[in-house]
Structure formats: C-alpha cells, structure tokens
CSV table of C-alpha atoms in Angstrom, one decimal:
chain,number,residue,atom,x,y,z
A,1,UNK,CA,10.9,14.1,24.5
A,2,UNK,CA,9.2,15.3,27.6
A,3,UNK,CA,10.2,17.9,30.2
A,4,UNK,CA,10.8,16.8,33.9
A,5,UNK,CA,9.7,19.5,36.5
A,6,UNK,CA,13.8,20.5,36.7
A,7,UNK,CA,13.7,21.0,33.2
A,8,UNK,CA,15.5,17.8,32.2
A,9,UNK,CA,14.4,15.7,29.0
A,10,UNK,CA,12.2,12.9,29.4
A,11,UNK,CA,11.8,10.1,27.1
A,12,UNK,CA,9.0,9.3,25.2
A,13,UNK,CA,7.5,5.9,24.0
A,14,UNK,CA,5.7,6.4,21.1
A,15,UNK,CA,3.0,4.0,19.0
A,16,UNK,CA,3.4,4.3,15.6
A,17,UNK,CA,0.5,2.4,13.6
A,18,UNK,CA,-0.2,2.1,10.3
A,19,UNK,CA,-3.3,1.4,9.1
A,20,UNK,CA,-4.3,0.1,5.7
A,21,UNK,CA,-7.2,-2.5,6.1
A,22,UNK,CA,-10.5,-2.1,8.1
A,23,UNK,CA,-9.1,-4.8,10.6
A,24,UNK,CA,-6.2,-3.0,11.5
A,25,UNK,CA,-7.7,-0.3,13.6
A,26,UNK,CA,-5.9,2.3,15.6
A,27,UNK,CA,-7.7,1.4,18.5
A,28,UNK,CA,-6.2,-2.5,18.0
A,29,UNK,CA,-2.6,-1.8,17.5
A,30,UNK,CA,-2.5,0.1,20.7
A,31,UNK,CA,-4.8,-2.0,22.9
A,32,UNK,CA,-2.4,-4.6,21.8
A,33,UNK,CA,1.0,-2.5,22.6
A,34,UNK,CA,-0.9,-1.6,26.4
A,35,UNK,CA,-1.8,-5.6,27.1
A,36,UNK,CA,2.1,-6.1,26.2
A,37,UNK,CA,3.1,-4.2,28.7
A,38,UNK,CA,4.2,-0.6,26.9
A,39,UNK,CA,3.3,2.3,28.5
A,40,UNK,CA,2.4,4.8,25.0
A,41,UNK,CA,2.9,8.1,25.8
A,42,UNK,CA,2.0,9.3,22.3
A,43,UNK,CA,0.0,7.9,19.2
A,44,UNK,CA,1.3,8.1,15.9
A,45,UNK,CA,-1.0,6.7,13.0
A,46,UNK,CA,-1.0,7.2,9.2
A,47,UNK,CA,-4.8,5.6,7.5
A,48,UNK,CA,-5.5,4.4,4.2
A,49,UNK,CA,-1.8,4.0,3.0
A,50,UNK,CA,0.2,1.1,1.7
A,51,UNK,CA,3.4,-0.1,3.2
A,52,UNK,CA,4.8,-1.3,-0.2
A,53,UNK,CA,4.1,1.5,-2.4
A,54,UNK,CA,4.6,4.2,0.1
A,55,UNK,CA,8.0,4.9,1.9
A,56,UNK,CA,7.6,6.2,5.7
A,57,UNK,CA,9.3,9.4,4.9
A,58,UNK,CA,6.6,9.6,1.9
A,59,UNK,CA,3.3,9.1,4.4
A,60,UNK,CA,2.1,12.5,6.1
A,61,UNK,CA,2.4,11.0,9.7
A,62,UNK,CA,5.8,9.3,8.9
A,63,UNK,CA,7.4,12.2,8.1
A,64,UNK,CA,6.1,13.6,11.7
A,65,UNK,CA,7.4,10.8,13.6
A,66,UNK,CA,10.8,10.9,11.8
A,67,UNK,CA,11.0,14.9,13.0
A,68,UNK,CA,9.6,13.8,16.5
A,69,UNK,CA,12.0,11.2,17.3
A,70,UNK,CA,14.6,12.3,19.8
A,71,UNK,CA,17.8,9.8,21.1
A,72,UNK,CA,16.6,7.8,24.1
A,73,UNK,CA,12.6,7.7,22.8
A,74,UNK,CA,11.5,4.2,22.6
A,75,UNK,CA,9.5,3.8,19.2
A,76,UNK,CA,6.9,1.1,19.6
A,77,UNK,CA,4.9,-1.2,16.3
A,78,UNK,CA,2.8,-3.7,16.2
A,79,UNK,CA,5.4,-5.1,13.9
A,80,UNK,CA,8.0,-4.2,11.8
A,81,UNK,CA,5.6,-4.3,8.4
A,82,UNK,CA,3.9,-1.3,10.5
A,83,UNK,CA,7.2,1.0,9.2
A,84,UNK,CA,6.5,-0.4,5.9
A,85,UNK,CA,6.2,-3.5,3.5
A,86,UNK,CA,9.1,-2.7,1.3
A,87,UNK,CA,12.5,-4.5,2.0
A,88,UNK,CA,15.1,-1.7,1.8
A,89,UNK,CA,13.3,1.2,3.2
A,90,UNK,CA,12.3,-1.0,6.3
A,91,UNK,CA,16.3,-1.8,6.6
A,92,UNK,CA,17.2,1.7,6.0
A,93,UNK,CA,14.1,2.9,8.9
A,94,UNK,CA,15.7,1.0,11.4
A,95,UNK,CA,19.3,1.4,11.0
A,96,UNK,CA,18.9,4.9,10.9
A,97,UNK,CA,16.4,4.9,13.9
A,98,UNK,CA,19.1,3.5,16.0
A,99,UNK,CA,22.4,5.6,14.2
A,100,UNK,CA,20.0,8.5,15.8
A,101,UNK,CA,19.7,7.0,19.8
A,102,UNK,CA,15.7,5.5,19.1
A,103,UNK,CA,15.5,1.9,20.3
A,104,UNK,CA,12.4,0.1,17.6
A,105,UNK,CA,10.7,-2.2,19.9
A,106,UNK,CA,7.7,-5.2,18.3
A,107,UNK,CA,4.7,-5.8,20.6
A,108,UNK,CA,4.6,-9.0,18.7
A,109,UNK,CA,7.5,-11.3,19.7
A,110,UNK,CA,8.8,-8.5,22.0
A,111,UNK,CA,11.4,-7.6,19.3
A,112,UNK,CA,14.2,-5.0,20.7
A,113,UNK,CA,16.4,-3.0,18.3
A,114,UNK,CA,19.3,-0.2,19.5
A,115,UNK,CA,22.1,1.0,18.4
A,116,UNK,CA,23.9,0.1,22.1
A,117,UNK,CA,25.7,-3.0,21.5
A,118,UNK,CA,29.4,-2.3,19.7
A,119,UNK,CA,30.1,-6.0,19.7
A,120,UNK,CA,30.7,-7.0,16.1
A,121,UNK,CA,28.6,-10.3,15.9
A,122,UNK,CA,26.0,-8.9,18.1
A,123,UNK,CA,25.7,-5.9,15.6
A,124,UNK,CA,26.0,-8.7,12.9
A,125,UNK,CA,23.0,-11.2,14.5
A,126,UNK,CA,21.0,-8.1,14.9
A,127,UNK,CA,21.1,-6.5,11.1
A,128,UNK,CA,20.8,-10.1,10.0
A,129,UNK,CA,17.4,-10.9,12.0
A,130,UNK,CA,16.3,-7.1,11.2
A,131,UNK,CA,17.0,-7.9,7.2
A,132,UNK,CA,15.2,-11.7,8.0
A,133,UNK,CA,11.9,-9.8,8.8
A,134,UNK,CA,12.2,-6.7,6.2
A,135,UNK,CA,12.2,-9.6,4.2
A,136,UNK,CA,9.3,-11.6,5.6
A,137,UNK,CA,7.2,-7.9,5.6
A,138,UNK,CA,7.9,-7.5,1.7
A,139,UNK,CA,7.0,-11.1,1.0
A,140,UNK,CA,4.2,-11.3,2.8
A,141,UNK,CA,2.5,-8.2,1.0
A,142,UNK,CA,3.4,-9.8,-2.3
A,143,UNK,CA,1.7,-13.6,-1.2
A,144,UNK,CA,-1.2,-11.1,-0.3
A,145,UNK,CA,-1.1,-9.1,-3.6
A,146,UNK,CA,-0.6,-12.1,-5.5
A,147,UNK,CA,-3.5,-14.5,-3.9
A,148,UNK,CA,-6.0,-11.2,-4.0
A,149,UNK,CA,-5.3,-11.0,-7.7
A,150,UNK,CA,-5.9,-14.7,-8.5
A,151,UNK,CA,-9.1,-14.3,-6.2
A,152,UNK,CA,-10.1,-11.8,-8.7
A,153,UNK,CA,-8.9,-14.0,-12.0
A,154,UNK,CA,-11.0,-16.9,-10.2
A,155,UNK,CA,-14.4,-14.9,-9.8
A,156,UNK,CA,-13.5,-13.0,-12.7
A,157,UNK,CA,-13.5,-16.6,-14.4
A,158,UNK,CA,-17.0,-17.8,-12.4
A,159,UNK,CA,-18.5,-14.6,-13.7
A,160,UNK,CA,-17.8,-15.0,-17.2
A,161,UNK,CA,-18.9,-18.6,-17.2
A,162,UNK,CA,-22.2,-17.1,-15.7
A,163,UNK,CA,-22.5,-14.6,-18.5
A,164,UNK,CA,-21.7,-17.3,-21.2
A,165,UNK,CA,-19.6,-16.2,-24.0
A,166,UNK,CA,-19.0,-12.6,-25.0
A,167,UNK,CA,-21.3,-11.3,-27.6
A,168,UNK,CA,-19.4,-10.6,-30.6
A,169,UNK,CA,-21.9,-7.4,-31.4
A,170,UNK,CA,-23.2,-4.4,-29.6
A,171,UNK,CA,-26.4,-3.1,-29.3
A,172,UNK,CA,-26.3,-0.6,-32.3
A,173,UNK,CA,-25.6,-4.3,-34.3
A,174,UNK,CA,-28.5,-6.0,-32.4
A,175,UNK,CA,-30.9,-3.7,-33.9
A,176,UNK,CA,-29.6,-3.5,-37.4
A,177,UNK,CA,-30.3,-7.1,-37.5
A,178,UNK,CA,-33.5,-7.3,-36.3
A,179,UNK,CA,-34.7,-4.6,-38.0
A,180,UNK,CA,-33.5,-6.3,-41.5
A,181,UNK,CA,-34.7,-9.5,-40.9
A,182,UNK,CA,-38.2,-7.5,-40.0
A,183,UNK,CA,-37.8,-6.6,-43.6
A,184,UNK,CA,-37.9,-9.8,-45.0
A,185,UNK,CA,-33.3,-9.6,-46.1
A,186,UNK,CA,-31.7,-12.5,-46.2
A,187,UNK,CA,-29.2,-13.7,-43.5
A,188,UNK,CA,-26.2,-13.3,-45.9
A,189,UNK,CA,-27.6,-9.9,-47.2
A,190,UNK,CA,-27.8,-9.3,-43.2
A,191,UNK,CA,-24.2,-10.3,-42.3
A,192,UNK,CA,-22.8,-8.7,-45.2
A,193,UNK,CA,-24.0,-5.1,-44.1
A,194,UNK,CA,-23.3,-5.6,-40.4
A,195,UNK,CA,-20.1,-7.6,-40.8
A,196,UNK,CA,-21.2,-10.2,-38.4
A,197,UNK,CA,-20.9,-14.5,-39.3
A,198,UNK,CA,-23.8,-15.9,-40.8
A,199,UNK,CA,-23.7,-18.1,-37.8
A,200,UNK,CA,-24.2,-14.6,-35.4
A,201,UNK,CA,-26.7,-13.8,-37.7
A,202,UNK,CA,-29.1,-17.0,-37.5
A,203,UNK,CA,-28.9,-17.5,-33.9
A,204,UNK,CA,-30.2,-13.4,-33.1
A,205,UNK,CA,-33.0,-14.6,-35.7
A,206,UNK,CA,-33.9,-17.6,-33.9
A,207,UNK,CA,-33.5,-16.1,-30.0
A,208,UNK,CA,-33.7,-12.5,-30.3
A,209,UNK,CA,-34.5,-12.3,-27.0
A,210,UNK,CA,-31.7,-14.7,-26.3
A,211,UNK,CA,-29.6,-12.3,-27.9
A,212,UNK,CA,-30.9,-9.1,-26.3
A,213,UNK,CA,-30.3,-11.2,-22.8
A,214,UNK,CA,-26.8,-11.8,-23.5
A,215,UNK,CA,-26.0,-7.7,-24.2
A,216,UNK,CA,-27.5,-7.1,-20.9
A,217,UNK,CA,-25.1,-9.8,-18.9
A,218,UNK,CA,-22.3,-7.9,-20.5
A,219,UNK,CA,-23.8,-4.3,-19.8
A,220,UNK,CA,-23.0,-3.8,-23.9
C-alpha cells in the first residue's frame, strides 16, 4: 500500500505479468492493462517460467507479490493463466487473494473477483466461473503442449523420410567393410566378422559412397 500525506494507507493496483514466450512481453501485458483503463501503480513480472510446471508461490516474483499484497490492493492480469496454468493452484491463488481483502481483476473480459459479496449464490456463481477458467487455463496449456509435441513427431517424421532409412551400422562398421572387400573377402566372410546381413553387406559394396552418405544424414 501507499502512504497518503496524513499518513493513511493507500491502495495499490498492481500488474502482475508473467512471461513465458517471446510474444508475451512485459511491455504488452501492461500497454494492454493501461488501454483498458487500469491505472498500474506497480509492475510485477516473473520471465522465462511456465505456468503449469511452476506454482506462483514457487516463481521468484510470485512469492514477492504474495508478501506485497495488502487488503484493499487491486491485483491486475492479463488473464487468469497469467497466475498460472495449473488448475488447483489457480483456484487456490484466488480464493486466498480475496480471504486476504485483494480484489483479482482480468484486462481481458474485465473479469472482477473479491471477497465482498456474502450472498451464498453469488459466492457460488463466482467460485464456479473462477474454477470454469482455472480450467480453461490448464487445458489450454495442455492443447498447446500436446499440438507442439505432434508438430515435433510430424517434422520429426518429414525428417526421417528425408534421411531414408537408418543405417543399421556405424562408421567403425563402414570401414571394416570396405577395407575387407579391398582385400579381395567374400561378402559372407565380410558379414560374418562384422555381424551385418549379407544384404547390408552388398549394397555398401555396390554404393560405398551411397553408404558413407547415409552415415552423414544420420550424424553416425
């Protein structure tokens, strides 16, 4: 809180941002909050850390607001996966922001949660629509994770269709080869001592360049 010139407490609206992606700067989430209308008299911002995997109490900045918080502060986000990506520590943020006197307001959808209202379906209403978007945060991050990791599978797939198939010997096998069939073995007497297939065997002998192209796509 801030200090009048009487020496009365002030309250404070704070911006807390979290930033985890190179499009979600600082500098957005509170040009955002100020175009909505808040007035931020204080930045919070934790960089680099995830909202899923990472409690607010857990992140270095988190654990600052928590301390800074006062009853009658307004605590501002961009949205509510801002406090975090995980269901029950998003519920448990808020409920406990408001047992404490902080009213959690969104800049998107101009979202207002406090502790005021005593009325039992209002209190009801509000948990419910604060548990709707917890909810939404968490699966939202796991759409994301999920469609990132099939992005990955997919090029992962494109990659290795590029490359052709997986050589089935190394370098140090490569040259045993080659050097044997220099020497005039045979291609069983060849396979035999390196353990590779016949079939491995006769295609390095007819592309050994073929061969030596395929260890490189694989960085073998």
């Amino acid at each position: 809180m801030l200090t009048d010139r009487e020496g009365s407490t002030v309250s404070k609206t704070i911006l807390y941002a979290r930033v985890s992606t190179v499009d979600q700067t600082l500098g957005h989430q509170q040009t955002q909050a100020e175009a909505a209308g808040f007035t931020i008299d204080e930045v919070v911002a934790d960089h680099g850390v995830s909202g899923v995997s990472t409690t607010l109490a857990e992140r270095p900045e988190g654990r600052r607001l928590r301390d800074m918080l006062r009853r009658g502060d307004t605590l501002v986000v961009r949205w509510v996966d801002r406090l975090g990506r995980n269901y029950q520590d998003v519920c448990d943020t808020i409920r406990e922001f408001m047992r404490r006197g902080v009213v959690l307001r969104t800049v998107i959808n101009n979202m207002t949660f406090d502790g005021a209202t005593k009325d039992p379906m209002q209190q009801a209403v509000r948990d419910a629509l604060i548990a709707f978007m917890a909810a939404t945060a968490q699966a939202q991050a796991e759409a994301t994770k999920e469609a990132q990791r099939a992005g990955i599978e997919a090029a992962r797939a494109q990659e290795d269709r590029y490359r052709g198939r997986k050589p089935s010997y190394d370098r140090a096998a490569l040259r045993a080869v080659t050097d044997m069939l220099a020497q005039g073995q045979g291609t069983s007497a060849v396979a035999k001592v390196t353990g590779l297939t016949r079939q491995t065997v006769l295609r390095i002998k007819e592309d050994p360049a073929a061969a030596e192209k395929a260890l490189m796509a694989w960085g073998m």
